[in-house]
Amino acid sequence: MGNRLLLAALLLSSLSAQAQAPTGRFSRAAVAVGQPLDYELRYEHAANEEVIFPDSLAQFAPFEYVGRTWQPTRTARGRSLDRTVYHLRTFSLAPVQALQLPVLVLRGATDTLRLLPPAAQVQLRRTAPAPGSAAASPPALRQDLGQLPLEPAFNYPFWLAGLAGVLLLAVGVAALFGQRWRRRYGRYKRRKNHVYFLAQFARHAERFTLSRSAPVAERVVVLWKNYLSNLEDTNLSSLTTKELVEHFNNDDDVRRALRATDRVVYGNLLSEDAQEVDAAFQRLRNFAERQYELVAAS
């Protein structure tokens, strides 16, 4: 049993002697706190060996891992060279800091050889005086109570919150009073249109009285139809006289007035017809006012 252990130890030492140790070095001799620093790891080995370099999960203390840049394996005359540059930085205040990254060599399915390069060292370059020295004492402070001018800044959150509040208030007011305001505006618009219709109707009726012209009488009827169409939100302009009378439930004023105007527009204009048209216009005006009162009261 002892001979077997001795033979295994001699074989392991022989393999270790044949494997060349990797080398690792820093890119500079001194570094400041937080300053980027590169560590280069190189390993030259036989071309048939499988080699694994450390990744981001390796132990880089007292340094912090930032990244790495690896180079493809270069092989010449049966020897291969692997090279990886690790990008590090340190925040440790130790005056001298060292690093050793291992290289793994795979030998068969179950055997792995772990090789360590000589420890590489870097010195910490201080940018502040060492504690306890005379230069490390804080400088004398000078009191200055003068106010410095500041540029006014636009308070976006405040104004956005205010705008949101105004919008919510407007939505609430519209929900509470919107329908009432719409009805009030509708009544105002309807009253304004009615006054305008009466003025236009009186002007056209006066023109007919002066001219006794059939086209003027036709314009009076068209004006009357258009007003009632807007008042009732219906389309009356395309209806015939018979259809209009039926639409207004055979109203006597509408029936007599439209028949009189039809005789003037489509027949010969006689003196007695002209007098009857004057009365027809008054009937159309009276009917329009009654319809306005009905719609306004509803």
CSV table of N, CA and C in Angstrom, one decimal, residues 22-150:
chain,number,residue,atom,x,y,z
A,22,PRO,N,1.7,29.0,-15.9
A,22,PRO,CA,1.3,30.2,-16.6
A,22,PRO,C,1.9,31.4,-16.0
A,23,THR,N,1.8,32.5,-16.7
A,23,THR,CA,2.3,33.8,-16.2
A,23,THR,C,1.2,34.8,-16.2
A,24,GLY,N,1.3,35.7,-15.2
A,24,GLY,CA,0.3,36.8,-15.1
A,24,GLY,C,1.0,38.1,-14.7
A,25,ARG,N,0.6,39.2,-15.3
A,25,ARG,CA,1.2,40.5,-15.0
A,25,ARG,C,0.2,41.6,-15.2
A,26,PHE,N,0.4,42.7,-14.5
A,26,PHE,CA,-0.4,43.9,-14.6
A,26,PHE,C,0.1,44.8,-15.7
A,27,SER,N,-0.8,45.6,-16.2
A,27,SER,CA,-0.3,46.5,-17.3
A,27,SER,C,0.4,47.7,-16.8
A,28,ARG,N,0.4,48.0,-15.5
A,28,ARG,CA,1.2,49.1,-15.0
A,28,ARG,C,1.6,48.7,-13.6
A,29,ALA,N,2.6,49.4,-13.0
A,29,ALA,CA,3.2,49.1,-11.7
A,29,ALA,C,2.4,49.8,-10.6
A,30,ALA,N,1.7,50.8,-10.9
A,30,ALA,CA,0.9,51.6,-9.9
A,30,ALA,C,-0.4,51.9,-10.4
A,31,VAL,N,-1.4,52.0,-9.5
A,31,VAL,CA,-2.8,52.3,-9.9
A,31,VAL,C,-3.4,53.1,-8.8
A,32,ALA,N,-4.4,54.0,-9.3
A,32,ALA,CA,-5.1,54.8,-8.3
A,32,ALA,C,-6.5,54.1,-8.0
A,33,VAL,N,-7.1,54.5,-7.0
A,33,VAL,CA,-8.4,54.0,-6.6
A,33,VAL,C,-9.4,54.2,-7.7
A,34,GLY,N,-10.1,53.2,-8.2
A,34,GLY,CA,-11.1,53.3,-9.2
A,34,GLY,C,-10.6,53.4,-10.6
A,35,GLN,N,-9.3,53.4,-10.8
A,35,GLN,CA,-8.7,53.6,-12.1
A,35,GLN,C,-8.7,52.2,-12.8
A,36,PRO,N,-9.0,52.2,-14.1
A,36,PRO,CA,-9.0,50.9,-14.9
A,36,PRO,C,-7.6,50.3,-14.9
A,37,LEU,N,-7.6,49.0,-14.8
A,37,LEU,CA,-6.3,48.3,-14.7
A,37,LEU,C,-6.5,46.9,-15.5
A,38,ASP,N,-5.5,46.6,-16.3
A,38,ASP,CA,-5.5,45.3,-17.1
A,38,ASP,C,-4.6,44.3,-16.4
A,39,TYR,N,-5.0,43.1,-16.4
A,39,TYR,CA,-4.2,41.9,-15.9
A,39,TYR,C,-4.2,40.9,-17.1
A,40,GLU,N,-3.0,40.6,-17.6
A,40,GLU,CA,-2.8,39.7,-18.7
A,40,GLU,C,-2.4,38.3,-18.2
A,41,LEU,N,-3.1,37.3,-18.6
A,41,LEU,CA,-2.8,35.9,-18.2
A,41,LEU,C,-2.4,35.1,-19.5
A,42,ARG,N,-1.2,34.5,-19.4
A,42,ARG,CA,-0.7,33.8,-20.6
A,42,ARG,C,-0.3,32.4,-20.1
A,43,TYR,N,-0.5,31.5,-21.1
A,43,TYR,CA,-0.1,30.1,-20.8
A,43,TYR,C,0.2,29.4,-22.1
A,44,GLU,N,1.5,28.9,-22.1
A,44,GLU,CA,2.0,28.1,-23.3
A,44,GLU,C,2.0,26.6,-22.9
A,45,HIS,N,1.4,25.8,-23.8
A,45,HIS,CA,1.3,24.4,-23.5
A,45,HIS,C,1.3,23.6,-24.8
A,46,ALA,N,1.3,22.3,-24.6
A,46,ALA,CA,1.3,21.4,-25.7
A,46,ALA,C,0.0,21.6,-26.5
A,47,ALA,N,0.1,21.3,-27.8
A,47,ALA,CA,-1.1,21.6,-28.7
A,47,ALA,C,-2.3,20.7,-28.4
A,48,ASN,N,-2.0,19.5,-27.9
A,48,ASN,CA,-3.1,18.5,-27.6
A,48,ASN,C,-3.7,18.7,-26.2
A,49,GLU,N,-3.3,19.7,-25.5
A,49,GLU,CA,-3.9,19.9,-24.2
A,49,GLU,C,-5.2,20.8,-24.2
A,50,GLU,N,-6.2,20.5,-23.4
A,50,GLU,CA,-7.3,21.3,-23.3
A,50,GLU,C,-7.2,22.2,-22.0
A,51,VAL,N,-7.3,23.5,-22.3
A,51,VAL,CA,-7.0,24.5,-21.2
A,51,VAL,C,-8.2,25.3,-21.0
A,52,ILE,N,-8.5,25.6,-19.7
A,52,ILE,CA,-9.7,26.5,-19.4
A,52,ILE,C,-9.1,27.7,-18.6
A,53,PHE,N,-9.5,28.9,-19.1
A,53,PHE,CA,-9.1,30.1,-18.4
A,53,PHE,C,-10.2,30.6,-17.5
A,54,PRO,N,-10.0,31.4,-16.4
A,54,PRO,CA,-11.0,31.8,-15.5
A,54,PRO,C,-12.0,32.7,-16.3
A,55,ASP,N,-13.3,32.7,-15.8
A,55,ASP,CA,-14.3,33.6,-16.4
A,55,ASP,C,-14.7,34.6,-15.3
A,56,SER,N,-15.8,35.3,-15.5
A,56,SER,CA,-16.2,36.4,-14.6
A,56,SER,C,-16.5,35.9,-13.2
A,57,LEU,N,-16.7,34.6,-13.0
A,57,LEU,CA,-17.1,34.1,-11.6
A,57,LEU,C,-15.8,33.8,-10.8
A,58,ALA,N,-14.6,34.0,-11.3
A,58,ALA,CA,-13.4,33.7,-10.6
A,58,ALA,C,-13.3,34.7,-9.4
A,59,GLN,N,-12.3,34.4,-8.5
A,59,GLN,CA,-12.0,35.3,-7.4
A,59,GLN,C,-11.0,36.3,-7.8
A,60,PHE,N,-11.4,37.6,-8.0
A,60,PHE,CA,-10.6,38.6,-8.4
A,60,PHE,C,-10.2,39.5,-7.2
A,61,ALA,N,-10.6,39.2,-6.0
A,61,ALA,CA,-10.3,40.1,-4.8
A,61,ALA,C,-8.8,40.3,-4.7
A,62,PRO,N,-8.4,41.5,-4.3
A,62,PRO,CA,-9.2,42.7,-3.9
A,62,PRO,C,-9.6,43.6,-5.1
A,63,PHE,N,-9.6,43.0,-6.3
A,63,PHE,CA,-10.0,43.8,-7.5
A,63,PHE,C,-11.5,43.5,-7.8
A,64,GLU,N,-12.1,44.3,-8.7
A,64,GLU,CA,-13.4,44.1,-9.2
A,64,GLU,C,-13.3,43.8,-10.7
A,65,TYR,N,-14.1,42.9,-11.1
A,65,TYR,CA,-14.1,42.4,-12.5
A,65,TYR,C,-14.9,43.4,-13.3
A,66,VAL,N,-14.4,43.9,-14.4
A,66,VAL,CA,-15.1,44.8,-15.3
A,66,VAL,C,-15.4,44.1,-16.7
A,67,GLY,N,-14.4,43.4,-17.2
A,67,GLY,CA,-14.6,42.7,-18.4
A,67,GLY,C,-13.3,41.9,-18.8
A,68,ARG,N,-13.3,41.3,-20.0
A,68,ARG,CA,-12.1,40.6,-20.4
A,68,ARG,C,-12.1,40.6,-22.0
A,69,THR,N,-10.9,40.5,-22.5
A,69,THR,CA,-10.6,40.4,-23.9
A,69,THR,C,-9.7,39.2,-24.1
A,70,TRP,N,-10.2,38.2,-24.8
A,70,TRP,CA,-9.5,37.0,-25.1
A,70,TRP,C,-9.0,36.9,-26.5
A,71,GLN,N,-7.8,36.3,-26.7
A,71,GLN,CA,-7.2,36.2,-28.0
A,71,GLN,C,-7.3,34.7,-28.4
A,72,PRO,N,-7.5,34.5,-29.7
A,72,PRO,CA,-7.6,33.1,-30.2
A,72,PRO,C,-6.2,32.3,-30.0
A,73,THR,N,-6.3,31.0,-29.8
A,73,THR,CA,-5.2,30.2,-29.5
A,73,THR,C,-4.2,30.2,-30.7
A,74,ARG,N,-3.0,30.5,-30.5
A,74,ARG,CA,-1.9,30.5,-31.5
A,74,ARG,C,-1.1,29.2,-31.3
A,75,THR,N,-0.9,28.5,-32.4
A,75,THR,CA,-0.2,27.2,-32.3
A,75,THR,C,0.9,27.2,-33.4
A,76,ALA,N,2.1,26.9,-32.9
A,76,ALA,CA,3.3,26.8,-33.8
A,76,ALA,C,4.2,25.7,-33.3
A,77,ARG,N,4.6,24.8,-34.2
A,77,ARG,CA,5.6,23.8,-33.9
A,77,ARG,C,5.1,22.9,-32.7
A,78,GLY,N,3.9,22.6,-32.6
A,78,GLY,CA,3.4,21.7,-31.6
A,78,GLY,C,3.1,22.4,-30.2
A,79,ARG,N,3.3,23.7,-30.1
A,79,ARG,CA,3.1,24.4,-28.9
A,79,ARG,C,2.0,25.5,-29.2
A,80,SER,N,1.1,25.6,-28.2
A,80,SER,CA,0.0,26.6,-28.3
A,80,SER,C,0.1,27.6,-27.2
A,81,LEU,N,-0.3,28.8,-27.6
A,81,LEU,CA,-0.3,30.0,-26.6
A,81,LEU,C,-1.7,30.5,-26.5
A,82,ASP,N,-2.2,30.5,-25.2
A,82,ASP,CA,-3.5,31.1,-24.9
A,82,ASP,C,-3.2,32.4,-24.1
A,83,ARG,N,-4.0,33.4,-24.4
A,83,ARG,CA,-3.8,34.7,-23.8
A,83,ARG,C,-5.1,35.4,-23.6
A,84,THR,N,-5.4,35.9,-22.4
A,84,THR,CA,-6.6,36.7,-22.0
A,84,THR,C,-6.2,37.9,-21.2
A,85,VAL,N,-6.8,39.0,-21.5
A,85,VAL,CA,-6.6,40.2,-20.7
A,85,VAL,C,-7.9,40.5,-20.0
A,86,TYR,N,-7.7,40.6,-18.6
A,86,TYR,CA,-8.9,40.9,-17.8
A,86,TYR,C,-8.8,42.4,-17.4
A,87,HIS,N,-10.0,43.1,-17.5
A,87,HIS,CA,-10.1,44.5,-17.2
A,87,HIS,C,-10.7,44.6,-15.8
A,88,LEU,N,-9.9,45.2,-14.9
A,88,LEU,CA,-10.2,45.3,-13.5
A,88,LEU,C,-10.2,46.7,-13.0
A,89,ARG,N,-10.6,46.9,-11.8
A,89,ARG,CA,-10.4,48.1,-11.0
A,89,ARG,C,-10.4,47.8,-9.5
A,90,THR,N,-9.8,48.7,-8.7
A,90,THR,CA,-9.7,48.4,-7.3
A,90,THR,C,-10.2,49.6,-6.5
A,91,PHE,N,-10.8,49.3,-5.4
A,91,PHE,CA,-11.2,50.3,-4.4
A,91,PHE,C,-10.6,50.0,-3.0
A,92,SER,N,-9.7,49.0,-3.0
A,92,SER,CA,-9.0,48.7,-1.8
A,92,SER,C,-7.9,49.7,-1.5
A,93,LEU,N,-7.7,50.0,-0.2
A,93,LEU,CA,-6.7,51.0,0.2
A,93,LEU,C,-5.4,50.3,0.6
A,94,ALA,N,-5.2,49.0,0.4
A,94,ALA,CA,-4.0,48.4,0.7
A,94,ALA,C,-2.9,48.9,-0.2
A,95,PRO,N,-1.7,49.2,0.4
A,95,PRO,CA,-0.6,49.8,-0.4
A,95,PRO,C,-0.1,48.9,-1.5
A,96,VAL,N,-0.1,47.6,-1.3
A,96,VAL,CA,0.4,46.6,-2.3
A,96,VAL,C,-0.7,45.6,-2.4
A,97,GLN,N,-1.1,45.3,-3.7
A,97,GLN,CA,-2.2,44.4,-3.9
A,97,GLN,C,-1.7,43.4,-4.9
A,98,ALA,N,-2.1,42.1,-4.7
A,98,ALA,CA,-1.6,41.0,-5.6
A,98,ALA,C,-2.8,40.2,-6.1
A,99,LEU,N,-2.5,39.5,-7.2
A,99,LEU,CA,-3.6,38.7,-7.8
A,99,LEU,C,-2.9,37.5,-8.5
A,100,GLN,N,-3.6,36.3,-8.3
A,100,GLN,CA,-3.2,35.0,-9.0
A,100,GLN,C,-4.5,34.4,-9.5
A,101,LEU,N,-4.5,34.2,-10.8
A,101,LEU,CA,-5.7,33.6,-11.5
A,101,LEU,C,-5.2,32.2,-12.0
A,102,PRO,N,-5.9,31.1,-11.6
A,102,PRO,CA,-5.5,29.8,-11.9
A,102,PRO,C,-5.9,29.4,-13.4
A,103,VAL,N,-5.1,28.5,-13.9
A,103,VAL,CA,-5.4,27.9,-15.3
A,103,VAL,C,-5.7,26.4,-15.0
A,104,LEU,N,-6.8,25.9,-15.6
A,104,LEU,CA,-7.1,24.5,-15.5
A,104,LEU,C,-6.7,23.8,-16.7
A,105,VAL,N,-6.0,22.6,-16.6
A,105,VAL,CA,-5.6,21.8,-17.7
A,105,VAL,C,-6.4,20.5,-17.5
A,106,LEU,N,-7.2,20.1,-18.5
A,106,LEU,CA,-8.0,18.9,-18.5
A,106,LEU,C,-7.1,17.7,-18.9
A,107,ARG,N,-7.0,16.7,-18.1
A,107,ARG,CA,-6.3,15.5,-18.4
A,107,ARG,C,-7.2,14.3,-18.3
A,108,GLY,N,-7.8,13.9,-19.4
A,108,GLY,CA,-8.8,12.8,-19.3
A,108,GLY,C,-10.1,13.2,-18.8
A,109,ALA,N,-11.0,12.3,-18.5
A,109,ALA,CA,-12.3,12.5,-18.2
A,109,ALA,C,-12.5,13.0,-16.7
A,110,THR,N,-11.6,12.6,-15.8
A,110,THR,CA,-11.7,12.8,-14.4
A,110,THR,C,-10.6,13.6,-13.8
A,111,ASP,N,-9.5,13.8,-14.5
A,111,ASP,CA,-8.3,14.4,-13.9
A,111,ASP,C,-8.2,15.9,-14.4
A,112,THR,N,-8.1,16.8,-13.5
A,112,THR,CA,-7.9,18.2,-13.8
A,112,THR,C,-6.7,18.8,-13.0
A,113,LEU,N,-5.8,19.5,-13.8
A,113,LEU,CA,-4.6,20.0,-13.2
A,113,LEU,C,-4.8,21.5,-13.0
A,114,ARG,N,-4.6,22.0,-11.8
A,114,ARG,CA,-4.8,23.5,-11.5
A,114,ARG,C,-3.5,24.1,-11.4
A,115,LEU,N,-3.1,25.0,-12.3
A,115,LEU,CA,-1.8,25.7,-12.3
A,115,LEU,C,-2.0,27.2,-11.9
A,116,LEU,N,-1.1,27.6,-11.0
A,116,LEU,CA,-1.2,29.0,-10.5
A,116,LEU,C,0.1,29.7,-11.0
A,117,PRO,N,-0.1,30.9,-11.6
A,117,PRO,CA,1.1,31.7,-12.0
A,117,PRO,C,1.7,32.4,-10.8
A,118,PRO,N,2.9,32.9,-10.9
A,118,PRO,CA,3.5,33.7,-9.8
A,118,PRO,C,2.6,34.9,-9.5
A,119,ALA,N,2.4,35.3,-8.2
A,119,ALA,CA,1.6,36.4,-7.9
A,119,ALA,C,2.1,37.7,-8.5
A,120,ALA,N,1.2,38.4,-9.2
A,120,ALA,CA,1.5,39.7,-9.8
A,120,ALA,C,1.0,40.8,-8.8
A,121,GLN,N,1.9,41.8,-8.6
A,121,GLN,CA,1.6,42.8,-7.6
A,121,GLN,C,1.5,44.2,-8.3
A,122,VAL,N,0.8,45.0,-7.7
A,122,VAL,CA,0.6,46.4,-8.1
A,122,VAL,C,0.6,47.3,-6.9
A,123,GLN,N,1.2,48.5,-7.0
A,123,GLN,CA,1.2,49.4,-5.9
A,123,GLN,C,0.0,50.4,-6.0
A,124,LEU,N,-0.5,50.8,-4.9
A,124,LEU,CA,-1.6,51.8,-4.9
A,124,LEU,C,-1.0,53.2,-4.9
A,125,ARG,N,-1.4,54.0,-5.8
A,125,ARG,CA,-0.9,55.4,-5.9
A,125,ARG,C,-2.0,56.2,-5.2
A,126,ARG,N,-1.6,56.9,-4.1
A,126,ARG,CA,-2.6,57.7,-3.4
A,126,ARG,C,-2.7,59.1,-4.0
A,127,THR,N,-3.9,59.5,-4.0
A,127,THR,CA,-4.1,60.9,-4.5
A,127,THR,C,-4.4,61.9,-3.4
A,128,ALA,N,-4.6,61.4,-2.2
A,128,ALA,CA,-4.8,62.2,-1.0
A,128,ALA,C,-3.7,61.9,0.0
A,129,PRO,N,-3.4,62.9,0.9
A,129,PRO,CA,-2.4,62.7,1.9
A,129,PRO,C,-2.7,61.5,2.8
A,130,ALA,N,-1.7,60.8,3.3
A,130,ALA,CA,-1.9,59.7,4.2
A,130,ALA,C,-2.5,60.2,5.5
A,131,PRO,N,-3.3,59.5,6.1
A,131,PRO,CA,-3.9,59.9,7.4
A,131,PRO,C,-2.8,60.0,8.5
A,132,GLY,N,-2.9,61.1,9.3
A,132,GLY,CA,-1.9,61.4,10.3
A,132,GLY,C,-0.8,62.3,9.9
A,133,SER,N,-0.6,62.6,8.6
A,133,SER,CA,0.4,63.5,8.1
A,133,SER,C,-0.1,64.9,8.3
A,134,ALA,N,0.9,65.9,8.2
A,134,ALA,CA,0.5,67.3,8.4
A,134,ALA,C,-0.3,67.8,7.2
A,135,ALA,N,0.0,67.2,6.0
A,135,ALA,CA,-0.8,67.7,4.9
A,135,ALA,C,-2.2,67.1,4.9
A,136,ALA,N,-2.5,66.1,5.7
A,136,ALA,CA,-3.9,65.6,5.8
A,136,ALA,C,-4.8,66.4,6.6
A,137,SER,N,-4.4,67.4,7.3
A,137,SER,CA,-5.3,68.2,8.1
A,137,SER,C,-6.2,69.1,7.2
A,138,PRO,N,-7.4,69.2,7.5
A,138,PRO,CA,-8.3,70.0,6.7
A,138,PRO,C,-7.9,71.4,6.6
A,139,PRO,N,-8.1,72.1,5.4
A,139,PRO,CA,-7.8,73.5,5.3
A,139,PRO,C,-8.7,74.4,6.1
A,140,ALA,N,-8.2,75.5,6.4
A,140,ALA,CA,-9.1,76.5,7.1
A,140,ALA,C,-10.3,76.9,6.3
A,141,LEU,N,-11.4,76.9,6.9
A,141,LEU,CA,-12.7,77.3,6.3
A,141,LEU,C,-13.0,78.8,6.4
A,142,ARG,N,-13.5,79.4,5.4
A,142,ARG,CA,-13.8,80.8,5.4
A,142,ARG,C,-15.3,80.9,5.3
A,143,GLN,N,-15.9,81.7,6.2
A,143,GLN,CA,-17.3,81.8,6.3
A,143,GLN,C,-17.8,82.8,5.2
A,144,ASP,N,-18.8,82.4,4.4
A,144,ASP,CA,-19.3,83.2,3.4
A,144,ASP,C,-20.8,83.0,3.4
A,145,LEU,N,-21.6,84.1,3.8
A,145,LEU,CA,-23.0,84.0,3.9
A,145,LEU,C,-23.7,84.7,2.7
A,146,GLY,N,-22.9,85.0,1.7
A,146,GLY,CA,-23.5,85.7,0.5
A,146,GLY,C,-24.4,84.7,-0.3
A,147,GLN,N,-25.5,85.1,-0.8
A,147,GLN,CA,-26.4,84.3,-1.5
A,147,GLN,C,-26.0,84.2,-3.0
A,148,LEU,N,-26.0,83.0,-3.5
A,148,LEU,CA,-25.7,82.8,-4.9
A,148,LEU,C,-27.0,82.8,-5.8
A,149,PRO,N,-27.0,83.5,-6.9
A,149,PRO,CA,-28.2,83.6,-7.7
A,149,PRO,C,-28.4,82.2,-8.4
A,150,LEU,N,-29.7,81.8,-8.4
A,150,LEU,CA,-30.1,80.6,-9.0
A,150,LEU,C,-31.1,80.9,-10.1
